[in-house]
């Protein structure tokens, strides 16, 4: 039987700027230590490390560990590699003066907002593994006089542009009579109409309402995409003269405008259910808005999937509850449309032919780690695709892997399992993929709401639940949200998939809680109650 190495830390302390770690290890030795930054990137090698009689000692100069520079900001786990290339993380011995989540010992210089360095020792809340939490910031270098003048001019021009835009919109709003039948569809995250807005527009066309209403469209693929001067002024005119404005997600031009009371601003929010904290719910955490934010404040109507979701979004947006309408989410209507299902299945089987003949199709669709798209990552080492591939071979099944669009790294599928594991990252509309999926495996992704409407099993591989809660958090306790049990280890996940032990009664309760009207008529209610009323 192969001897398994276990590394335990017995002592952690700073002596001036040098971190000292001592402990014990089992096994034959041949270990080499390094600190590995979570999310990829830097690897820090101790200045000294010794191993003798089952004990080890290592040191790390925190201010000259990276090419003789201070350690960059991040979370660094202590890992050991043996002579066979296998890696092991370090744990804390019982009795070590290092409590879960606490910052002992720590090293701190400077003050926040200026030159600042802070390093603390912690234990992973989920695994008990040891890591360093480092914050290293430098104030931006003082720009030259010319650059400061240019920055000041740009800042003033930005403020002036905003005032001129508001004045421009206000002028036409006061002096140009609206027709009463003009709808502006807009988005700052799509280059063309899609999602809930497309379902609403297309259904209005099917009902002949395009003869009654005039449609306008303003779509850009991202908030940093610059419009031409003509399109910028056209947008201002449209905002001033449209009777109904329908948007999805964040749309910055909306929030600087004070609309007349008879203008409807409808947020066709892209997500179902009440899951992870957003907006004002994130106060005190990364990504939180300003206290006096105007963002999301001028919506007049917000359709949601249930009253439970309404309570969540009312808190997140800082809006009164009477602006929320639990009428359902238009894009979920496809799950009740047999013709759509058949066409989606045809397209998905064309994209993944092996899925058509498989006895069962699994989808692994986790969310990203990090704050936003700029720093998103995923710990791929937590998923053993070779073992999952063996499971697929034995059960004559197929695994589709759909990483969150924010994650830039591609999943590395072992070549020997390329006939049963497939990367679905390039699919834009994941809902179409769900029709051919028999079992969903995820963690904290809101995909569970749409998939629940298919009444199919789902499993929650939440290997870092406590750490995720500490950084992102949920609207309710995670175990009370999900229609199933949180699985902490990959062994546990494989065992759950093998036994197929799933509680359908719990799934039914989940759907009842999160969908007020799961009947495939949400788009018509959107049109009848929000547009035509």
Short mmCIF file of C-alpha atoms in Angstrom, two decimals:
data_model
loop_
_atom_site.label_atom_id
_atom_site.label_comp_id
_atom_site.label_asym_id
_atom_site.label_seq_id
_atom_site.Cartn_x
_atom_site.Cartn_y
_atom_site.Cartn_z
CA UNK A 1 0.00 0.00 0.00
CA UNK A 2 1.35 3.42 -0.97
CA UNK A 3 2.53 5.48 1.98
CA UNK A 4 0.70 8.80 2.17
CA UNK A 5 2.59 11.88 3.26
CA UNK A 6 0.99 14.18 5.81
CA UNK A 7 2.54 17.50 6.73
CA UNK A 8 1.56 19.23 9.95
CA UNK A 9 2.63 22.65 11.23
CA UNK A 10 3.54 22.91 14.90
CA UNK A 11 4.91 26.46 15.07
CA UNK A 12 4.38 29.68 13.10
CA UNK A 13 5.94 33.00 14.04
CA UNK A 14 7.57 36.12 12.65
CA UNK A 15 11.04 37.17 13.66
CA UNK A 16 11.21 40.70 12.35
CA UNK A 17 10.28 40.39 8.64
CA UNK A 18 11.05 36.67 8.31
CA UNK A 19 8.31 34.07 8.61
CA UNK A 20 9.37 30.89 10.43
CA UNK A 21 7.36 27.68 10.06
CA UNK A 22 8.19 24.41 11.76
CA UNK A 23 6.41 21.09 11.81
CA UNK A 24 6.44 17.37 11.19
CA UNK A 25 5.95 15.11 8.20
CA UNK A 26 5.30 11.44 7.63
CA UNK A 27 6.67 9.35 4.79
CA UNK A 28 10.09 8.83 3.34
CA UNK A 29 10.94 12.49 2.84
CA UNK A 30 12.39 14.10 -0.25
CA UNK A 31 10.04 17.06 0.21
CA UNK A 32 10.33 20.54 -1.24
CA UNK A 33 8.13 23.40 0.00
CA UNK A 34 6.62 26.37 -1.80
CA UNK A 35 3.80 28.85 -1.27
CA UNK A 36 1.27 28.66 -4.11
CA UNK A 37 -0.97 31.63 -4.84
CA UNK A 38 -4.65 30.67 -5.09
CA UNK A 39 -6.03 31.45 -8.52
CA UNK A 40 -2.70 30.95 -10.25
CA UNK A 41 0.30 33.16 -10.70
CA UNK A 42 3.10 33.52 -8.20
CA UNK A 43 4.90 30.66 -6.47
CA UNK A 44 7.11 31.63 -3.55
CA UNK A 45 10.09 29.49 -2.56
CA UNK A 46 11.40 29.64 1.01
CA UNK A 47 14.85 31.07 1.52
CA UNK A 48 15.75 28.09 3.70
CA UNK A 49 14.15 24.71 4.27
CA UNK A 50 15.49 21.71 6.17
CA UNK A 51 14.12 18.19 6.72
CA UNK A 52 15.47 15.81 9.34
CA UNK A 53 14.05 12.93 11.44
CA UNK A 54 10.46 13.63 10.40
CA UNK A 55 10.70 17.33 11.19
CA UNK A 56 10.97 20.32 8.90
CA UNK A 57 11.82 24.00 9.25
CA UNK A 58 11.53 26.75 6.66
CA UNK A 59 11.81 30.53 6.45
CA UNK A 60 10.37 33.12 4.10
CA UNK A 61 11.48 36.76 3.98
CA UNK A 62 8.15 38.52 3.37
CA UNK A 63 9.78 41.63 1.92
CA UNK A 64 12.12 39.94 -0.54
CA UNK A 65 10.38 36.74 -1.58
CA UNK A 66 9.46 37.77 -5.14
CA UNK A 67 12.62 38.70 -7.04
CA UNK A 68 13.78 40.49 -3.90
CA UNK A 69 10.49 42.39 -3.68
CA UNK A 70 7.67 42.13 -1.11
CA UNK A 71 5.12 39.34 -1.54
CA UNK A 72 2.25 40.46 -3.77
CA UNK A 73 -1.34 40.51 -2.53
CA UNK A 74 -3.12 37.16 -2.50
CA UNK A 75 -3.80 33.95 -0.66
CA UNK A 76 -0.85 31.54 -0.57
CA UNK A 77 -1.23 27.90 0.50
CA UNK A 78 1.83 26.05 1.78
CA UNK A 79 2.41 23.00 -0.41
CA UNK A 80 5.02 20.26 -0.38
CA UNK A 81 6.11 18.16 -3.37
CA UNK A 82 7.61 14.70 -2.79
CA UNK A 83 10.19 12.89 -4.90
CA UNK A 84 7.39 11.37 -7.04
CA UNK A 85 5.98 14.78 -7.91
CA UNK A 86 2.90 14.42 -5.72
CA UNK A 87 1.74 17.51 -3.89
CA UNK A 88 0.51 17.84 -0.31
CA UNK A 89 -0.84 20.82 1.57
CA UNK A 90 0.09 21.57 5.16
CA UNK A 91 -2.31 21.35 8.10
CA UNK A 92 -2.04 22.67 11.63
CA UNK A 93 -1.32 20.34 14.51
CA UNK A 94 -3.84 20.14 17.32
CA UNK A 95 -3.01 22.77 19.91
CA UNK A 96 -1.33 25.17 17.50
CA UNK A 97 -2.24 28.71 18.52
CA UNK A 98 -3.99 29.46 15.26
CA UNK A 99 -7.78 29.53 15.23
CA UNK A 100 -9.90 29.15 12.10
CA UNK A 101 -10.41 32.50 10.41
CA UNK A 102 -8.16 34.36 12.86
CA UNK A 103 -5.14 36.38 11.79
CA UNK A 104 -2.38 35.08 14.07
CA UNK A 105 0.49 35.64 13.76
CA UNK A 106 0.62 38.70 11.52
CA UNK A 107 3.06 41.22 10.08
CA UNK A 108 2.02 44.79 9.28
CA UNK A 109 3.76 47.91 7.97
CA UNK A 110 2.45 51.27 6.79
CA UNK A 111 -1.19 52.25 6.72
CA UNK A 112 -4.08 51.53 4.32
CA UNK A 113 -4.30 54.00 1.45
CA UNK A 114 -0.56 54.56 1.50
CA UNK A 115 2.36 52.15 1.36
CA UNK A 116 0.93 49.17 3.18
CA UNK A 117 1.91 45.56 3.80
CA UNK A 118 -0.04 43.08 5.87
CA UNK A 119 0.44 39.31 6.13
CA UNK A 120 -1.56 37.02 8.39
CA UNK A 121 -1.57 33.27 8.98
CA UNK A 122 -4.90 31.51 8.67
CA UNK A 123 -6.56 28.14 8.36
CA UNK A 124 -8.90 27.28 5.52
CA UNK A 125 -12.43 27.24 6.95
CA UNK A 126 -13.35 24.19 4.88
CA UNK A 127 -10.23 22.02 4.97
CA UNK A 128 -8.11 23.27 7.85
CA UNK A 129 -5.18 23.82 5.47
CA UNK A 130 -2.67 26.53 6.33
CA UNK A 131 -2.34 29.65 4.18
CA UNK A 132 -0.99 33.20 4.20
CA UNK A 133 -3.31 36.11 3.47
CA UNK A 134 -1.22 38.97 2.09
CA UNK A 135 -2.19 42.54 1.25
CA UNK A 136 0.47 44.70 -0.37
CA UNK A 137 -0.49 48.09 -1.77
CA UNK A 138 1.44 51.06 -3.02
CA UNK A 139 -0.02 54.50 -3.64
CA UNK A 140 0.01 55.41 -7.29
CA UNK A 141 3.11 57.35 -8.27
CA UNK A 142 2.55 61.06 -8.29
CA UNK A 143 1.95 62.05 -11.91
CA UNK A 144 3.80 64.86 -13.58
CA UNK A 145 2.32 68.36 -13.63
CA UNK A 146 1.22 67.90 -17.24
CA UNK A 147 -0.43 64.56 -16.47
CA UNK A 148 -2.20 66.04 -13.44
CA UNK A 149 -3.52 68.88 -15.55
CA UNK A 150 -4.76 66.43 -18.21
CA UNK A 151 -6.37 64.19 -15.57
CA UNK A 152 -8.11 67.18 -14.06
CA UNK A 153 -9.33 68.26 -17.49
CA UNK A 154 -10.65 64.74 -18.22
CA UNK A 155 -12.40 64.63 -14.86
CA UNK A 156 -14.03 67.99 -15.41
CA UNK A 157 -15.00 67.04 -18.95
CA UNK A 158 -16.58 63.84 -17.63
CA UNK A 159 -18.63 65.79 -15.10
CA UNK A 160 -19.54 68.33 -17.78
CA UNK A 161 -20.51 65.56 -20.21
CA UNK A 162 -22.80 64.03 -17.60
CA UNK A 163 -24.46 67.40 -16.88
CA UNK A 164 -24.85 68.11 -20.58
CA UNK A 165 -26.32 64.65 -21.14
CA UNK A 166 -28.83 65.13 -18.33
CA UNK A 167 -29.68 68.58 -19.64
CA UNK A 168 -30.01 67.27 -23.18
CA UNK A 169 -32.35 64.49 -22.07
CA UNK A 170 -34.28 66.87 -19.83
CA UNK A 171 -34.79 69.39 -22.64
CA UNK A 172 -36.40 66.87 -24.98
CA UNK A 173 -38.30 65.29 -22.13
CA UNK A 174 -39.93 68.64 -21.37
CA UNK A 175 -40.47 69.89 -24.92
CA UNK A 176 -40.92 66.83 -27.10
CA UNK A 177 -44.30 65.19 -26.72
CA UNK A 178 -44.09 61.42 -26.36
CA UNK A 179 -46.32 59.25 -28.52
CA UNK A 180 -47.39 56.86 -25.76
CA UNK A 181 -46.35 53.76 -27.71
CA UNK A 182 -42.54 53.82 -27.99
CA UNK A 183 -40.44 51.10 -26.35
CA UNK A 184 -36.65 51.27 -25.98
CA UNK A 185 -34.90 47.91 -25.55
CA UNK A 186 -31.36 48.40 -24.28
CA UNK A 187 -28.40 46.64 -22.70
CA UNK A 188 -24.79 47.42 -21.81
CA UNK A 189 -23.75 43.75 -21.79
CA UNK A 190 -24.98 42.47 -25.17
CA UNK A 191 -24.14 43.52 -28.70
CA UNK A 192 -27.66 42.60 -29.81
CA UNK A 193 -31.02 41.87 -28.23
CA UNK A 194 -31.15 38.63 -26.24
CA UNK A 195 -32.32 37.04 -23.00
CA UNK A 196 -35.58 38.22 -21.46
CA UNK A 197 -35.78 41.25 -23.75
CA UNK A 198 -35.73 39.08 -26.87
CA UNK A 199 -38.46 36.84 -25.51
CA UNK A 200 -40.63 39.88 -24.82
CA UNK A 201 -39.96 41.53 -28.19
CA UNK A 202 -40.50 38.34 -30.18
CA UNK A 203 -43.74 37.53 -28.35
CA UNK A 204 -45.02 41.05 -28.97
CA UNK A 205 -44.33 40.54 -32.68
CA UNK A 206 -46.18 37.19 -32.58
CA UNK A 207 -49.17 38.93 -31.00
CA UNK A 208 -49.09 41.70 -33.61
CA UNK A 209 -48.19 44.34 -31.05
CA UNK A 210 -45.38 45.62 -33.27
CA UNK A 211 -48.20 47.32 -35.20
CA UNK A 212 -49.21 49.17 -32.02
CA UNK A 213 -45.75 49.98 -30.64
CA UNK A 214 -42.56 51.43 -32.10
CA UNK A 215 -39.42 49.54 -31.09
CA UNK A 216 -36.01 51.13 -30.55
CA UNK A 217 -32.75 49.31 -29.78
CA UNK A 218 -29.56 50.38 -28.06
CA UNK A 219 -27.17 47.49 -27.45
CA UNK A 220 -23.44 47.54 -26.70
CA UNK A 221 -21.34 44.53 -25.73
CA UNK A 222 -19.88 46.11 -22.57
CA UNK A 223 -20.09 49.17 -20.35
CA UNK A 224 -16.69 50.38 -21.58
CA UNK A 225 -17.65 50.24 -25.26
CA UNK A 226 -17.74 53.78 -26.66
CA UNK A 227 -20.66 54.88 -28.81
CA UNK A 228 -20.15 57.19 -31.73
CA UNK A 229 -21.16 60.80 -31.12
CA UNK A 230 -24.24 60.29 -33.25
CA UNK A 231 -25.34 57.19 -31.30
CA UNK A 232 -24.65 58.93 -28.00
CA UNK A 233 -26.95 61.84 -28.87
CA UNK A 234 -29.49 59.45 -30.35
CA UNK A 235 -29.54 57.52 -27.06
CA UNK A 236 -30.20 60.72 -25.13
CA UNK A 237 -33.09 61.58 -27.45
CA UNK A 238 -34.50 58.08 -27.13
CA UNK A 239 -34.30 58.13 -23.32
CA UNK A 240 -36.15 61.45 -23.35
CA UNK A 241 -38.91 60.42 -25.74
CA UNK A 242 -39.52 56.71 -25.02
CA UNK A 243 -42.59 55.75 -23.03
CA UNK A 244 -41.23 52.39 -21.85
CA UNK A 245 -37.57 51.54 -21.29
CA UNK A 246 -36.69 47.85 -20.91
CA UNK A 247 -33.17 46.92 -19.85
CA UNK A 248 -31.34 43.92 -18.46
CA UNK A 249 -28.68 44.14 -15.78
CA UNK A 250 -26.49 47.22 -15.21
CA UNK A 251 -26.96 50.10 -17.67
CA UNK A 252 -25.04 53.23 -16.58
CA UNK A 253 -26.77 55.86 -18.77
CA UNK A 254 -30.10 55.17 -17.07
CA UNK A 255 -29.06 56.07 -13.54
CA UNK A 256 -28.16 59.72 -14.13
CA UNK A 257 -31.66 60.50 -15.46
CA UNK A 258 -34.72 61.55 -13.46
CA UNK A 259 -37.60 60.27 -15.58
CA UNK A 260 -41.15 61.73 -15.55
CA UNK A 261 -43.59 59.69 -13.44
CA UNK A 262 -45.46 58.38 -16.49
CA UNK A 263 -42.35 56.73 -18.00
CA UNK A 264 -41.90 53.05 -17.22
CA UNK A 265 -38.36 51.82 -16.57
CA UNK A 266 -38.51 48.01 -16.47
CA UNK A 267 -35.52 46.02 -15.25
CA UNK A 268 -35.83 42.61 -16.93
CA UNK A 269 -33.20 41.22 -14.57
CA UNK A 270 -31.32 38.24 -16.02
CA UNK A 271 -31.29 36.02 -12.93
CA UNK A 272 -33.95 33.85 -11.30
CA UNK A 273 -34.35 33.20 -7.61
CA UNK A 274 -32.64 34.63 -4.53
CA UNK A 275 -29.12 33.28 -4.21
CA UNK A 276 -25.83 35.19 -3.87
CA UNK A 277 -25.72 38.68 -2.40
CA UNK A 278 -25.67 41.58 -4.88
CA UNK A 279 -25.86 45.39 -4.77
CA UNK A 280 -26.58 46.86 -1.35
CA UNK A 281 -26.56 43.38 0.19
CA UNK A 282 -22.79 43.43 -0.30
CA UNK A 283 -22.12 46.43 1.93
CA UNK A 284 -18.84 45.87 3.73
CA UNK A 285 -17.67 43.30 1.19
CA UNK A 286 -15.72 43.59 -2.09
CA UNK A 287 -17.80 44.91 -4.96
CA UNK A 288 -20.25 46.86 -2.78
CA UNK A 289 -21.73 50.12 -4.14
CA UNK A 290 -21.44 53.60 -2.61
CA UNK A 291 -23.73 54.36 0.29
CA UNK A 292 -25.59 57.06 -1.65
CA UNK A 293 -25.61 55.22 -4.96
CA UNK A 294 -28.11 56.08 -7.70
CA UNK A 295 -27.55 52.72 -9.39
CA UNK A 296 -30.78 50.70 -9.74
CA UNK A 297 -32.73 53.47 -8.02
CA UNK A 298 -35.00 54.66 -10.85
CA UNK A 299 -36.68 51.42 -11.89
CA UNK A 300 -40.46 51.53 -11.84
CA UNK A 301 -41.12 47.82 -12.51
CA UNK A 302 -39.00 44.73 -11.77
CA UNK A 303 -40.47 41.35 -12.78
CA UNK A 304 -39.22 38.47 -10.62
CA UNK A 305 -39.87 34.75 -10.34
CA UNK A 306 -41.47 34.83 -6.86
CA UNK A 307 -42.18 36.98 -3.83
CA UNK A 308 -39.15 35.37 -2.19
CA UNK A 309 -37.01 36.73 -5.03
CA UNK A 310 -38.77 40.10 -4.73
CA UNK A 311 -37.66 40.44 -1.10
CA UNK A 312 -34.08 39.66 -2.12
CA UNK A 313 -33.96 42.15 -4.99
CA UNK A 314 -35.76 44.88 -3.05
CA UNK A 315 -32.99 44.71 -0.47
CA UNK A 316 -30.25 44.57 -3.11
CA UNK A 317 -31.58 47.51 -5.18
CA UNK A 318 -32.83 49.58 -2.26
CA UNK A 319 -36.31 49.84 -3.80
CA UNK A 320 -39.78 49.59 -2.32
CA UNK A 321 -41.37 46.16 -2.56
CA UNK A 322 -44.35 47.48 -4.52
CA UNK A 323 -42.10 47.91 -7.58
CA UNK A 324 -41.58 44.14 -7.84
CA UNK A 325 -43.92 41.86 -9.73
CA UNK A 326 -43.73 38.08 -9.09
CA UNK A 327 -45.02 37.20 -12.55
CA UNK A 328 -42.18 34.95 -13.68
CA UNK A 329 -39.07 35.32 -15.84
CA UNK A 330 -39.71 35.32 -19.63
CA UNK A 331 -36.71 33.22 -20.61
CA UNK A 332 -37.95 30.31 -18.45
CA UNK A 333 -40.95 29.86 -20.76
CA UNK A 334 -38.81 27.64 -23.01
CA UNK A 335 -38.95 24.89 -20.38
CA UNK A 336 -42.67 24.55 -21.02
CA UNK A 337 -42.47 24.78 -24.81
CA UNK A 338 -42.26 21.37 -26.48
CA UNK A 339 -41.39 22.72 -29.93
CA UNK A 340 -38.53 24.77 -28.47
CA UNK A 341 -37.31 21.76 -26.50
CA UNK A 342 -37.16 19.58 -29.59
CA UNK A 343 -35.24 22.18 -31.60
CA UNK A 344 -32.83 22.86 -28.74
CA UNK A 345 -32.17 19.12 -28.34
CA UNK A 346 -31.51 18.79 -32.07
CA UNK A 347 -28.95 21.62 -31.97
CA UNK A 348 -27.26 20.38 -28.81
CA UNK A 349 -26.98 16.79 -30.06
CA UNK A 350 -25.50 18.20 -33.24
CA UNK A 351 -22.89 20.03 -31.16
CA UNK A 352 -22.26 17.01 -28.87
CA UNK A 353 -23.10 13.83 -30.84
CA UNK A 354 -21.84 11.52 -28.08
CA UNK A 355 -24.54 12.85 -25.76
CA UNK A 356 -27.30 11.47 -27.99
CA UNK A 357 -26.27 7.84 -27.51
CA UNK A 358 -25.07 8.12 -23.89
CA UNK A 359 -27.10 6.45 -21.18
CA UNK A 360 -26.82 9.61 -19.08
CA UNK A 361 -25.51 13.14 -19.65
CA UNK A 362 -23.87 15.00 -16.76
CA UNK A 363 -23.23 18.74 -16.75
CA UNK A 364 -20.61 20.28 -14.47
CA UNK A 365 -21.30 24.04 -14.33
CA UNK A 366 -19.62 25.76 -11.37
CA UNK A 367 -19.41 29.50 -10.80
CA UNK A 368 -16.18 31.51 -10.70
CA UNK A 369 -14.04 32.55 -7.72
CA UNK A 370 -12.92 36.13 -7.29
CA UNK A 371 -14.78 39.45 -7.22
CA UNK A 372 -15.58 40.06 -10.88
CA UNK A 373 -14.56 39.38 -14.48
CA UNK A 374 -11.17 41.07 -13.98
CA UNK A 375 -9.90 38.61 -11.37
CA UNK A 376 -12.10 35.55 -11.95
CA UNK A 377 -10.55 32.09 -11.61
CA UNK A 378 -11.43 28.52 -10.70
CA UNK A 379 -9.50 25.88 -8.68
CA UNK A 380 -9.34 23.14 -11.33
CA UNK A 381 -7.27 20.95 -9.00
CA UNK A 382 -10.45 20.22 -7.03
CA UNK A 383 -11.89 18.23 -9.94
CA UNK A 384 -10.33 14.89 -10.92
CA UNK A 385 -11.37 14.57 -14.58
CA UNK A 386 -9.55 11.27 -15.00
CA UNK A 387 -11.57 9.71 -12.24
CA UNK A 388 -14.75 11.29 -13.65
CA UNK A 389 -13.75 9.96 -17.06
CA UNK A 390 -13.44 6.43 -15.63
CA UNK A 391 -16.91 6.84 -14.16
CA UNK A 392 -18.28 7.92 -17.55
CA UNK A 393 -16.70 4.94 -19.31
CA UNK A 394 -18.05 2.47 -16.79
CA UNK A 395 -21.58 3.94 -16.83
CA UNK A 396 -21.60 4.69 -20.58
CA UNK A 397 -22.27 8.34 -19.79
CA UNK A 398 -21.01 11.72 -21.00
CA UNK A 399 -19.75 14.72 -19.03
CA UNK A 400 -20.15 18.26 -20.34
CA UNK A 401 -18.10 20.96 -18.58
CA UNK A 402 -19.38 24.54 -18.75
CA UNK A 403 -17.17 26.97 -16.87
CA UNK A 404 -18.46 30.45 -16.03
CA UNK A 405 -17.81 32.93 -18.88
CA UNK A 406 -15.67 35.04 -16.52
CA UNK A 407 -13.08 32.27 -16.09
CA UNK A 408 -10.37 32.80 -18.73
CA UNK A 409 -8.63 29.44 -18.27
CA UNK A 410 -9.78 26.55 -20.42
CA UNK A 411 -10.57 23.21 -18.81
CA UNK A 412 -7.85 20.67 -19.62
CA UNK A 413 -9.59 17.46 -20.67
CA UNK A 414 -7.30 14.39 -20.53
CA UNK A 415 -6.72 13.13 -24.07
CA UNK A 416 -7.73 9.56 -23.17
CA UNK A 417 -11.22 10.78 -22.18
CA UNK A 418 -11.86 13.10 -25.13
CA UNK A 419 -14.65 10.77 -26.29
CA UNK A 420 -16.72 11.16 -23.10
CA UNK A 421 -15.77 14.55 -21.60
CA UNK A 422 -16.47 17.71 -23.59
CA UNK A 423 -15.90 21.43 -23.06
CA UNK A 424 -19.11 23.43 -23.52
CA UNK A 425 -17.56 26.83 -22.73
CA UNK A 426 -18.31 28.29 -26.16
CA UNK A 427 -22.09 27.97 -25.80
CA UNK A 428 -23.68 31.39 -25.21
CA UNK A 429 -27.13 30.24 -23.99
CA UNK A 430 -26.60 27.56 -21.37
CA UNK A 431 -30.37 27.06 -20.99
CA UNK A 432 -30.52 25.32 -24.37
CA UNK A 433 -27.90 22.86 -23.14
CA UNK A 434 -29.99 21.94 -20.10
CA UNK A 435 -32.55 20.11 -22.24
CA UNK A 436 -30.13 17.25 -22.95
CA UNK A 437 -28.71 17.11 -19.40
CA UNK A 438 -29.86 14.34 -17.07
CA UNK A 439 -27.87 15.35 -13.98
CA UNK A 440 -26.46 18.76 -13.01
CA UNK A 441 -23.40 19.17 -10.80
CA UNK A 442 -22.69 22.72 -9.66
CA UNK A 443 -21.74 24.71 -6.58
CA UNK A 444 -23.07 28.25 -6.13
CA UNK A 445 -24.38 28.94 -9.63
CA UNK A 446 -27.89 30.32 -10.19
CA UNK A 447 -28.27 27.80 -13.00
CA UNK A 448 -30.07 25.66 -10.42
CA UNK A 449 -33.23 27.74 -10.80
CA UNK A 450 -33.70 27.09 -14.52
CA UNK A 451 -32.66 23.44 -14.19
CA UNK A 452 -35.12 22.85 -11.37
CA UNK A 453 -37.97 23.45 -13.82
CA UNK A 454 -36.95 20.26 -15.62
CA UNK A 455 -37.42 18.29 -12.36
CA UNK A 456 -34.08 16.50 -12.77
CA UNK A 457 -31.42 15.66 -10.14
CA UNK A 458 -28.70 18.12 -9.15
CA UNK A 459 -25.74 17.76 -6.83
CA UNK A 460 -23.75 20.49 -5.10
CA UNK A 461 -19.98 20.04 -4.98
CA UNK A 462 -19.25 22.83 -2.48
CA UNK A 463 -15.65 22.06 -1.54
CA UNK A 464 -14.99 25.65 -0.37
CA UNK A 465 -18.39 26.62 1.02
CA UNK A 466 -17.16 28.34 4.18
CA UNK A 467 -14.46 30.30 2.38
CA UNK A 468 -16.94 31.31 -0.33
CA UNK A 469 -19.46 32.44 2.29
CA UNK A 470 -16.79 34.55 3.98
CA UNK A 471 -16.00 36.41 0.75
CA UNK A 472 -19.28 36.42 -1.22
CA UNK A 473 -22.07 35.19 1.07
CA UNK A 474 -25.64 34.16 0.25
CA UNK A 475 -29.05 35.70 0.69
CA UNK A 476 -29.93 32.78 2.99
CA UNK A 477 -27.78 30.01 4.49
CA UNK A 478 -26.52 27.91 1.59
CA UNK A 479 -27.85 24.64 2.99
CA UNK A 480 -31.33 26.17 3.19
CA UNK A 481 -31.23 27.40 -0.42
CA UNK A 482 -30.22 24.35 -2.37
CA UNK A 483 -32.54 21.42 -3.19
CA UNK A 484 -30.02 18.85 -2.00
CA UNK A 485 -26.99 18.38 0.18
CA UNK A 486 -23.66 20.18 -0.02
CA UNK A 487 -20.90 17.69 -0.89
CA UNK A 488 -17.46 18.64 0.44
CA UNK A 489 -15.09 16.18 -1.24
CA UNK A 490 -14.62 14.73 -4.71
CA UNK A 491 -14.89 11.26 -3.19
CA UNK A 492 -18.27 12.26 -1.82
CA UNK A 493 -19.36 13.56 -5.20
CA UNK A 494 -18.45 10.35 -7.00
CA UNK A 495 -20.25 8.33 -4.33
CA UNK A 496 -23.39 10.47 -4.67
CA UNK A 497 -23.42 10.12 -8.47
CA UNK A 498 -22.93 6.38 -8.10
CA UNK A 499 -25.79 5.90 -5.62
CA UNK A 500 -28.15 8.34 -7.41
CA UNK A 501 -29.73 9.24 -4.11
CA UNK A 502 -31.76 12.38 -4.83
CA UNK A 503 -34.78 13.80 -2.99
CA UNK A 504 -37.40 14.86 -5.54
CA UNK A 505 -39.75 16.08 -2.81
CA UNK A 506 -37.09 18.59 -1.79
CA UNK A 507 -36.81 19.69 -5.41
CA UNK A 508 -40.58 20.25 -5.59
CA UNK A 509 -40.41 22.42 -2.47
CA UNK A 510 -37.58 24.41 -4.06
CA UNK A 511 -39.63 25.10 -7.20
CA UNK A 512 -42.70 26.04 -5.17
CA UNK A 513 -40.65 28.52 -3.12
CA UNK A 514 -38.86 30.17 -6.04
CA UNK A 515 -41.45 30.16 -8.84
CA UNK A 516 -44.85 31.71 -8.24
CA UNK A 517 -46.16 30.76 -11.69
CA UNK A 518 -44.16 27.93 -13.33
CA UNK A 519 -46.48 27.60 -16.31
CA UNK A 520 -44.61 28.91 -19.37
CA UNK A 521 -46.69 32.11 -19.59
CA UNK A 522 -44.32 34.59 -17.94
CA UNK A 523 -43.67 36.47 -21.19
CA UNK A 524 -47.38 37.12 -21.75
CA UNK A 525 -47.79 38.29 -18.16
CA UNK A 526 -44.82 40.62 -18.65
CA UNK A 527 -46.49 42.13 -21.70
CA UNK A 528 -50.01 42.29 -20.24
CA UNK A 529 -49.18 43.53 -16.74
CA UNK A 530 -46.13 45.72 -17.30
CA UNK A 531 -46.44 47.03 -20.87
CA UNK A 532 -50.15 47.06 -21.73
CA UNK A 533 -51.54 47.96 -18.31
#
